Coordinates of C-alpha atoms in Angstrom, one line a residue:
M946 CA 0.0 0.0 0.0
N947 CA 1.4 3.4 -1.0
N948 CA 1.0 6.0 1.7
D949 CA 2.6 8.8 -0.3
P950 CA 0.1 11.7 -0.5
A951 CA 1.3 12.6 -4.0
A952 CA 0.4 9.1 -5.2
R953 CA -3.2 9.5 -4.0
R954 CA -3.5 13.0 -5.4
A955 CA -6.2 13.5 -8.1
R956 CA -5.2 14.4 -11.6
M957 CA -6.6 17.1 -13.8
P958 CA -9.1 15.6 -16.2
P959 CA -8.5 15.5 -19.9
R960 CA -10.1 18.2 -22.2
N961 CA -13.6 17.1 -23.2
D962 CA -13.8 14.6 -20.3
T963 CA -17.2 14.7 -18.6
T964 CA -15.5 15.8 -15.3
A965 CA -13.5 18.6 -17.0
P966 CA -14.5 22.2 -16.1
K967 CA -16.4 23.9 -18.9
W968 CA -17.2 27.5 -19.8
D969 CA -19.8 28.5 -22.4
E970 CA -18.4 31.7 -24.0
S971 CA -22.0 32.7 -24.8
R972 CA -22.5 33.1 -21.0
P973 CA -19.7 35.5 -20.0
R974 CA -21.2 36.0 -16.5
E975 CA -20.3 32.3 -15.7
L976 CA -16.5 32.9 -16.2
S977 CA -16.0 33.4 -12.5
Q978 CA -17.7 30.0 -11.8
Y979 CA -15.3 28.4 -14.3
F980 CA -12.3 29.8 -12.5
K981 CA -13.8 28.7 -9.1
E982 CA -14.1 25.1 -10.4
L983 CA -10.5 25.3 -11.7
E984 CA -9.2 26.5 -8.4
Y985 CA -11.0 23.6 -6.6
L986 CA -9.3 21.2 -9.0
F987 CA -5.9 22.9 -8.6
A988 CA -6.1 22.4 -4.8
D989 CA -7.3 18.8 -5.2
C990 CA -4.5 18.0 -7.6
G991 CA -1.8 19.9 -5.8
I992 CA -1.1 22.4 -8.6
A993 CA 0.5 25.6 -7.2
D994 CA 2.6 26.7 -10.2
D995 CA 1.1 29.8 -11.9
T996 CA 2.3 28.7 -15.4
Q997 CA 0.6 25.3 -15.0
K998 CA -2.6 27.0 -13.8
K999 CA -2.7 29.3 -16.8
E1000 CA -2.0 26.3 -19.2
Y1001 CA -4.8 24.3 -17.6
A1002 CA -7.2 27.2 -17.7
S1003 CA -6.7 27.6 -21.4
R1004 CA -6.9 23.9 -22.1
Y1005 CA -10.6 23.6 -21.3
V1006 CA -12.0 26.5 -23.3
S1007 CA -12.6 26.8 -27.1
Y1008 CA -9.6 27.2 -29.4
D1009 CA -10.6 30.8 -30.2
T1010 CA -10.8 31.7 -26.5
A1011 CA -7.5 30.0 -25.8
E1012 CA -5.8 31.9 -28.6
T1013 CA -7.2 35.2 -27.2
W1014 CA -5.9 34.3 -23.7
L1015 CA -2.5 33.3 -25.1
G1016 CA -2.3 36.8 -26.6
L1017 CA -2.6 38.6 -23.3
P1018 CA 0.7 39.9 -21.9
E1019 CA -0.3 38.5 -18.5
F1020 CA -0.6 35.0 -19.9
G1021 CA 3.0 34.4 -20.9
N1022 CA 6.2 34.7 -18.9
N1023 CA 6.2 38.4 -19.6
I1024 CA 7.8 40.4 -16.9
I1025 CA 6.3 43.1 -14.7
I1026 CA 8.7 45.9 -14.1
G1027 CA 7.7 48.3 -11.4
N1028 CA 8.9 49.4 -8.0
D1029 CA 9.6 45.7 -7.1
A1030 CA 12.0 43.3 -8.6
P1031 CA 11.0 42.1 -12.1
R1032 CA 8.8 39.0 -12.0
P1033 CA 6.3 37.1 -14.2
Y1034 CA 2.6 37.8 -13.9
T1035 CA 0.9 35.5 -11.5
Y1036 CA -2.1 33.3 -12.3
Q1037 CA -4.3 35.7 -10.2
E1038 CA -3.1 38.7 -12.2
W1039 CA -3.7 37.0 -15.5
K1040 CA -7.2 35.9 -14.4
A1041 CA -8.0 39.5 -13.6
A1042 CA -6.9 40.7 -17.0

Protein backbone atom coordinates (compact mmCIF):
# COMPACT_ATOMS: atom_id res chain seq x y z
CA MET A 1 0.00 0.00 0.00
CA ASN A 2 1.38 3.39 -1.02
CA ASN A 3 1.01 6.00 1.73
CA ASP A 4 2.61 8.78 -0.30
CA PRO A 5 0.06 11.66 -0.49
CA ALA A 6 1.29 12.56 -3.99
CA ALA A 7 0.42 9.06 -5.20
CA ARG A 8 -3.18 9.49 -4.05
CA ARG A 9 -3.54 13.01 -5.42
CA ALA A 10 -6.18 13.53 -8.07
CA ARG A 11 -5.20 14.38 -11.63
CA MET A 12 -6.57 17.13 -13.82
CA PRO A 13 -9.14 15.65 -16.21
CA PRO A 14 -8.45 15.52 -19.94
CA ARG A 15 -10.05 18.15 -22.16
CA ASN A 16 -13.61 17.12 -23.15
CA ASP A 17 -13.83 14.64 -20.27
CA THR A 18 -17.23 14.72 -18.57
CA THR A 19 -15.52 15.84 -15.35
CA ALA A 20 -13.50 18.63 -17.01
CA PRO A 21 -14.46 22.20 -16.13
CA LYS A 22 -16.42 23.93 -18.86
CA TRP A 23 -17.21 27.50 -19.78
CA ASP A 24 -19.76 28.49 -22.40
CA GLU A 25 -18.42 31.68 -23.96
CA SER A 26 -21.98 32.74 -24.81
CA ARG A 27 -22.48 33.12 -21.03
CA PRO A 28 -19.69 35.50 -19.97
CA ARG A 29 -21.17 35.97 -16.50
CA GLU A 30 -20.30 32.34 -15.75
CA LEU A 31 -16.54 32.86 -16.24
CA SER A 32 -15.99 33.38 -12.52
CA GLN A 33 -17.66 30.01 -11.82
CA TYR A 34 -15.30 28.38 -14.34
CA PHE A 35 -12.32 29.79 -12.46
CA LYS A 36 -13.76 28.68 -9.10
CA GLU A 37 -14.07 25.13 -10.44
CA LEU A 38 -10.50 25.27 -11.74
CA GLU A 39 -9.21 26.47 -8.38
CA TYR A 40 -10.98 23.60 -6.64
CA LEU A 41 -9.28 21.17 -9.03
CA PHE A 42 -5.89 22.89 -8.60
CA ALA A 43 -6.14 22.43 -4.84
CA ASP A 44 -7.31 18.83 -5.18
CA CYS A 45 -4.50 18.04 -7.64
CA GLY A 46 -1.78 19.93 -5.76
CA ILE A 47 -1.12 22.41 -8.56
CA ALA A 48 0.46 25.59 -7.22
CA ASP A 49 2.59 26.73 -10.16
CA ASP A 50 1.11 29.79 -11.91
CA THR A 51 2.33 28.71 -15.36
CA GLN A 52 0.63 25.32 -15.00
CA LYS A 53 -2.57 26.97 -13.80
CA LYS A 54 -2.67 29.25 -16.84
CA GLU A 55 -2.02 26.31 -19.18
CA TYR A 56 -4.84 24.27 -17.61
CA ALA A 57 -7.21 27.24 -17.69
CA SER A 58 -6.69 27.62 -21.43
CA ARG A 59 -6.92 23.85 -22.05
CA TYR A 60 -10.63 23.57 -21.26
CA VAL A 61 -11.96 26.49 -23.33
CA SER A 62 -12.56 26.78 -27.06
CA TYR A 63 -9.63 27.20 -29.43
CA ASP A 64 -10.59 30.83 -30.15
CA THR A 65 -10.79 31.73 -26.47
CA ALA A 66 -7.48 29.98 -25.76
CA GLU A 67 -5.83 31.93 -28.59
CA THR A 68 -7.18 35.19 -27.17
CA TRP A 69 -5.92 34.35 -23.69
CA LEU A 70 -2.53 33.31 -25.05
CA GLY A 71 -2.26 36.76 -26.62
CA LEU A 72 -2.64 38.56 -23.30
CA PRO A 73 0.66 39.90 -21.95
CA GLU A 74 -0.32 38.54 -18.53
CA PHE A 75 -0.59 34.98 -19.87
CA GLY A 76 3.00 34.36 -20.89
CA ASN A 77 6.16 34.74 -18.93
CA ASN A 78 6.18 38.44 -19.59
CA ILE A 79 7.77 40.44 -16.85
CA ILE A 80 6.26 43.14 -14.67
CA ILE A 81 8.73 45.91 -14.08
CA GLY A 82 7.69 48.33 -11.39
CA ASN A 83 8.92 49.38 -8.01
CA ASP A 84 9.59 45.75 -7.12
CA ALA A 85 12.03 43.30 -8.65
CA PRO A 86 10.99 42.10 -12.14
CA ARG A 87 8.80 39.01 -12.02
CA PRO A 88 6.32 37.11 -14.23
CA TYR A 89 2.62 37.81 -13.94
CA THR A 90 0.88 35.48 -11.49
CA TYR A 91 -2.13 33.32 -12.27
CA GLN A 92 -4.33 35.71 -10.24
CA GLU A 93 -3.08 38.75 -12.21
CA TRP A 94 -3.69 36.97 -15.51
CA LYS A 95 -7.16 35.86 -14.42
CA ALA A 96 -8.04 39.45 -13.55
CA ALA A 97 -6.92 40.71 -16.96
